XYZ file of C-alpha atoms in Angstrom:
324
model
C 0.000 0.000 0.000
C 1.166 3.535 -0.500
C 0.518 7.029 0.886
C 1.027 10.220 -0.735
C 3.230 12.195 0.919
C 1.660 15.683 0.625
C -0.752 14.946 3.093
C 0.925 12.752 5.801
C -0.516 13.022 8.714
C 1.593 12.917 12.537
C -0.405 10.200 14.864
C -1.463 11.130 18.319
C 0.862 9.751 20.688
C -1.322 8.838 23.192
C -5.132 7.530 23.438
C -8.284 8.060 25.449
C -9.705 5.086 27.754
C -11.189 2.671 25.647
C -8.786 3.789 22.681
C -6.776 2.178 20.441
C -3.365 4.084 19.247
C -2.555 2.980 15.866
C 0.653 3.439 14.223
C 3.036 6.369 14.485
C 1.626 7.694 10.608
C -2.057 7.187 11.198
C -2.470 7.543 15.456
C -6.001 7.295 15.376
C -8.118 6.487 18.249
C -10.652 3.588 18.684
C -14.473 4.493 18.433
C -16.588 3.138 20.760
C -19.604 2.091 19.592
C -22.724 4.187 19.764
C -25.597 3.208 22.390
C -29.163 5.028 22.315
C -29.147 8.002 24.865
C -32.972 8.639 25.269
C -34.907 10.966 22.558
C -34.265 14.205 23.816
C -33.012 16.342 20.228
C -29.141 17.265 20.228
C -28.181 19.903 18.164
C -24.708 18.745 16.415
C -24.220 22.359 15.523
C -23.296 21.205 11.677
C -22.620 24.935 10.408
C -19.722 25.297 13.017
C -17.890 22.394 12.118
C -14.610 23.098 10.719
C -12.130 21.122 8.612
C -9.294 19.905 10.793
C -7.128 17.657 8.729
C -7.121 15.805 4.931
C -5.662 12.723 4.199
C -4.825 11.082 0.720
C -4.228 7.438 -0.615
C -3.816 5.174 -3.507
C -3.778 1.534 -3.417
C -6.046 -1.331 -4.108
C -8.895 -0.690 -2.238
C -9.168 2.713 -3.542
C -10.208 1.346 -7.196
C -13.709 2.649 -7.810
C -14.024 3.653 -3.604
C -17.716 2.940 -2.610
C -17.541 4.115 1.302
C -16.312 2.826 4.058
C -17.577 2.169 8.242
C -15.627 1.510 11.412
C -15.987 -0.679 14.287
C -13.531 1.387 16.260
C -10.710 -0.902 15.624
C -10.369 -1.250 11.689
C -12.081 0.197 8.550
C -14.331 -1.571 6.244
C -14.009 -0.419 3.161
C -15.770 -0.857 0.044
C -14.210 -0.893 -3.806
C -16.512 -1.257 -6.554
C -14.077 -2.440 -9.210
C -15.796 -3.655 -12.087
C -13.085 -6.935 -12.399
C -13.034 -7.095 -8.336
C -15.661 -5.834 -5.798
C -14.349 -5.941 -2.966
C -14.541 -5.160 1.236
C -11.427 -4.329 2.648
C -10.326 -4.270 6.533
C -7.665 -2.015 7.025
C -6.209 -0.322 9.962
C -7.190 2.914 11.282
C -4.371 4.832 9.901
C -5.097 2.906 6.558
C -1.341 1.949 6.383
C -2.221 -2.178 6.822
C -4.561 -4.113 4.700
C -5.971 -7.340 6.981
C -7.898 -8.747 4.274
C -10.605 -8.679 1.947
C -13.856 -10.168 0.815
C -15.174 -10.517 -2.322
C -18.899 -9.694 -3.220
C -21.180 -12.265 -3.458
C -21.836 -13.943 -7.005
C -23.323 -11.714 -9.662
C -23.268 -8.694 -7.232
C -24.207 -5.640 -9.145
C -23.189 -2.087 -7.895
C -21.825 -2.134 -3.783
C -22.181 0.709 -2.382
C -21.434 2.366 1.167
C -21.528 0.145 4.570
C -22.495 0.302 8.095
C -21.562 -1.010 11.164
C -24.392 -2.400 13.436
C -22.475 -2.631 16.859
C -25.052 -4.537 18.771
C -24.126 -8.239 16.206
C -20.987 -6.887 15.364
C -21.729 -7.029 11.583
C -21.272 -4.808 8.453
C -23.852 -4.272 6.184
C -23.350 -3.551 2.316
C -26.045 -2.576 -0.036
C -25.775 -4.226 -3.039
C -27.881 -3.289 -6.156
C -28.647 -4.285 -9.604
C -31.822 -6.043 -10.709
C -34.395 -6.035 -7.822
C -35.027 -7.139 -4.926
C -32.016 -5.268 -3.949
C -29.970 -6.994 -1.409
C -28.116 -6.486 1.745
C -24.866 -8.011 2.233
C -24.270 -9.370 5.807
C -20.151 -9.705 6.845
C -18.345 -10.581 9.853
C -15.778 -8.478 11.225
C -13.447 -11.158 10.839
C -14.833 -10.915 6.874
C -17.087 -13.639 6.068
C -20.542 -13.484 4.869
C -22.817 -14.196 7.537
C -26.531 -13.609 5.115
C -27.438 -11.815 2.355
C -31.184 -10.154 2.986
C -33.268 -8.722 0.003
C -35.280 -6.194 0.750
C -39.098 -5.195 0.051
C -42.212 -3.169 0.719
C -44.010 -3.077 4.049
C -45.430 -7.085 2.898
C -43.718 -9.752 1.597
C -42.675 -10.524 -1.572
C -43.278 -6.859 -2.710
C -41.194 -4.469 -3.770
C -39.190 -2.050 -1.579
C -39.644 1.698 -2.568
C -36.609 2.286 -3.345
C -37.037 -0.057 -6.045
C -33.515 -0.921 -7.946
C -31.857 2.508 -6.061
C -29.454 1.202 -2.913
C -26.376 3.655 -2.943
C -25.958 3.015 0.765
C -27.266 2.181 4.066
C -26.624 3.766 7.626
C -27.588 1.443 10.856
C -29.382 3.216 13.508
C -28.981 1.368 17.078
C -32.173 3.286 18.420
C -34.433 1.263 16.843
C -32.123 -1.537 14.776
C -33.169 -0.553 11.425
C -30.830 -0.071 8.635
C -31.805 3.749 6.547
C -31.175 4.089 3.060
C -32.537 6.218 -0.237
C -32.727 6.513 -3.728
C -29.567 8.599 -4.839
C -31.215 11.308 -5.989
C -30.010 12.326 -9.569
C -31.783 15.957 -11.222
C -31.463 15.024 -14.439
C -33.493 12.715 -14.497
C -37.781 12.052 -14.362
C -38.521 8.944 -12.458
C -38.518 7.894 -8.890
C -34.482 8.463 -8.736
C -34.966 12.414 -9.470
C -34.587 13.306 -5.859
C -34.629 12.078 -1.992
C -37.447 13.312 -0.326
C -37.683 10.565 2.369
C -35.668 7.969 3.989
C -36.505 4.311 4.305
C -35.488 2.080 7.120
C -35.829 -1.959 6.749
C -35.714 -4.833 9.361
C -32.115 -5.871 8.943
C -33.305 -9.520 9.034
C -35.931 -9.705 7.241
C -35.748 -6.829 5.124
C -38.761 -5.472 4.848
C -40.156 -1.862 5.180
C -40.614 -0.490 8.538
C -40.270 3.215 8.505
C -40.518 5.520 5.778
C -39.567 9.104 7.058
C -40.157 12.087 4.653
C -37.446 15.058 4.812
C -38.437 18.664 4.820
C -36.694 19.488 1.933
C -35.693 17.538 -1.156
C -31.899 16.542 -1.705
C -29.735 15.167 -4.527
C -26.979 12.831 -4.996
C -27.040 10.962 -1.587
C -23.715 8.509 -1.592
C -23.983 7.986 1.896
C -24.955 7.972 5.231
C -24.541 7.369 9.035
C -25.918 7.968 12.295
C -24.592 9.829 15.094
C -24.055 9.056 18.792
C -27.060 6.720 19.675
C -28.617 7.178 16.844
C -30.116 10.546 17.758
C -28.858 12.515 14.344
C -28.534 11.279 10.703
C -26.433 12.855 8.297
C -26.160 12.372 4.376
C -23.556 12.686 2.011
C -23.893 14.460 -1.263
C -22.346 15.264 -4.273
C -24.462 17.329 -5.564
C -23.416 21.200 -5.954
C -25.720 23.555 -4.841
C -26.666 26.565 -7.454
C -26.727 29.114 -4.303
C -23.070 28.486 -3.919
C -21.351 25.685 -5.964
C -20.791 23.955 -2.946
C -21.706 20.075 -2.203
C -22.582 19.668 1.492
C -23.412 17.433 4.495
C -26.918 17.157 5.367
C -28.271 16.961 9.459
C -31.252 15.714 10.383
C -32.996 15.222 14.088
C -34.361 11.188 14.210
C -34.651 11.646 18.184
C -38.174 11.038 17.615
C -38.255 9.673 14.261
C -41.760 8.349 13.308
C -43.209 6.195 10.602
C -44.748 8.626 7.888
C -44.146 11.507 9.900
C -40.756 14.206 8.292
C -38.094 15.023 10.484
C -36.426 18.691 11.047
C -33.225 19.602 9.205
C -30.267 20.838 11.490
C -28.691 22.669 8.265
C -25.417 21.495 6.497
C -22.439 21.787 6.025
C -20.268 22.585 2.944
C -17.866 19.457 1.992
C -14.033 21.116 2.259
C -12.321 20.695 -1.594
C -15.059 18.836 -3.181
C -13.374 18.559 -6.565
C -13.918 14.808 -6.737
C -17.051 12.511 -6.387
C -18.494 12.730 -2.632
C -18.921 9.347 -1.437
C -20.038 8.830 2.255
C -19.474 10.434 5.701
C -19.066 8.403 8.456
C -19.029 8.886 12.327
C -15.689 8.343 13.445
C -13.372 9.767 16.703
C -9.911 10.377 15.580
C -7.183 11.621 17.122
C -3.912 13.755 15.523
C -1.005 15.168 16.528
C -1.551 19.086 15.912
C -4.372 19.273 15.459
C -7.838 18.739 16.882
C -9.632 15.817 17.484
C -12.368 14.988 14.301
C -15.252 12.963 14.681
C -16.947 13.429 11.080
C -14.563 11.874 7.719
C -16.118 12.751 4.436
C -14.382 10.408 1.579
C -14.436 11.844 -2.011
C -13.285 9.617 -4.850
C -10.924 10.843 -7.904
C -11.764 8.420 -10.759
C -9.572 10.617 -13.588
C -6.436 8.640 -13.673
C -4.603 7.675 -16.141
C -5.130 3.967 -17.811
C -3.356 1.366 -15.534
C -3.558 3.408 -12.344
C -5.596 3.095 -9.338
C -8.296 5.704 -8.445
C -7.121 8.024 -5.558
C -9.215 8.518 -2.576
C -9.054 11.472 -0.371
C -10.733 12.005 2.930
C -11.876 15.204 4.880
C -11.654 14.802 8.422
C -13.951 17.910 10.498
C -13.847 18.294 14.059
C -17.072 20.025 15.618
C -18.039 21.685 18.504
C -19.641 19.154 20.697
C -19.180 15.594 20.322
C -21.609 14.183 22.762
C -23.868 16.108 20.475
C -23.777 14.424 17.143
């Protein structure tokens, strides 16, 4: 594996209770895993958070980079290489590979994970022709299911129809959120997101279907914050108002079946050249520089023939952690 030098990054020497200090390059501390702290709102403050660090790489798994989700010790990471689709474990300073997985058979497009800390699983959303599909793996990578999903009955279809660009666990209530992706150019159902779906990650059928207050575009990814009481979305989609693609907040405190949730606001994605692909919830911890608990990875798929896409990541710290 290699690392582009322009943006090393110094470790953090030292690590919290509970941490894990990784390697002298990447120093990055273990995430503990998220547990449901009642359903009182928490404001993450999203407009005040504030780029602390970037980070840059090119190696296998960043060929045709999907998204990625942390247990606190390692990375899962997903590559959507058309000759080799792929999850990767890698450490948290991405400097070690562990090993890999490949998709199931006849897998169409794999998009961003989750981590669902109460089984210790990842979840991939894998899409192509319906029912669309969710890919259950081990942490110690081996496929433990694979789930379709549907409607609210079985056997029908799920809303989302043949859309699954990602999925987000949410430990409040043990479903697993995801959305069509949202593309403006075009007419039918995949023209924006207007609501959120979340599906029983066993049996895969429709259990909540949230509406948002406003519609969005281009959602790559998603994931819940601490216990499950935020969700935020990824998009790549730049806004006319300022040519800017953002991070999206919402408040799922309360989150009801049929009824929309409030927007917290967003946040402009730092450098956004390249494809937006998922934010995840994440503590990390640098020398020099503040602790981050939001990574945003963007994808640059112009390389020449022969070489592997690069991936860069934007790590933001924020104001109040116990918040998001």
């Amino acid at each position: 594996m290699s690392w582009n030098r322009r943006d090393i990054l110094k470790a953090a020497g030292k690590a919290g209770a509970g941490a894990l200090a990784a390697s002298a390059l990447g120093g990055m501390e273990r995430t503990a895993a998220a547990t449901p702290t009642g359903s009182v709102p928490s404001n993450p403050r999203i407009s005040e958070w504030a780029h602390a660090k970037s980070s840059s790489h090119e190696a296998g798994w960043t060929d045709q980079f999907q998204g990625m989700c942390t247990d606190g010790a390692y990375w899962y990471i997903v590559s959507n290489a058309d000759d080799d689709q792929r999850l990767h474990k890698l450490s948290l300073d991405f400097r070690t590979a562990y090993a890999s997985l490949s998709a199931p058979s006849g897998s169409g497009h794999i998009g961003a994970p989750t981590y669902d800390p109460q089984r210790r699983q990842i979840y991939v959303p894998v899409e192509g022709d319906e029912p669309e599909l969710i890919w259950k793996v081990t942490t110690g990578l081996s496929t433990a299911g694979i789930v379709p999903i549907a409607g609210r009955t079985p056997g029908s279809h799920a809303p989302q129809r043949w859309k699954f660009p990602w999925m987000a666990f949410n430990p409040r209530d043990g479903l697993v959120y995801s959305s069509v992706f949202g593309d403006p150019e075009r007419t039918d159902i995949d023209r924006e997101v207007g609501r959120i779906w979340g599906y029983d990650r066993d049996t895969g059928r429709l259990k909540k279907e949230i509406p948002l207050p406003s519609k969005v575009y281009a959602i790559q990814g998603g994931t819940f914050g601490n216990g499950g009481r935020n969700l935020y979305l990824a998009s790549d989609y730049e806004e006319a108002t300022n040519d800017r693609k953002h991070v999206y907040a919402y408040d799922f405190s309360s989150a009801t079946d049929g009824v929309p949730v409030r927007t917290w606001g967003k946040v402009a994605v730092p450098d956004a050249d390249d494809e937006v692909e998922c934010v995840v919830f994440a503590h990390l911890s640098w020398h020099g520089a503040r602790d981050t608990h939001i990574s945003i990875g963007l994808l640059d798929d112009t390389v020449w023939s022969g070489a592997t896409d690069n991936v860069y990541f934007r790590h933001l710290a924020v104001p109040s952690p116990n918040s998001i």
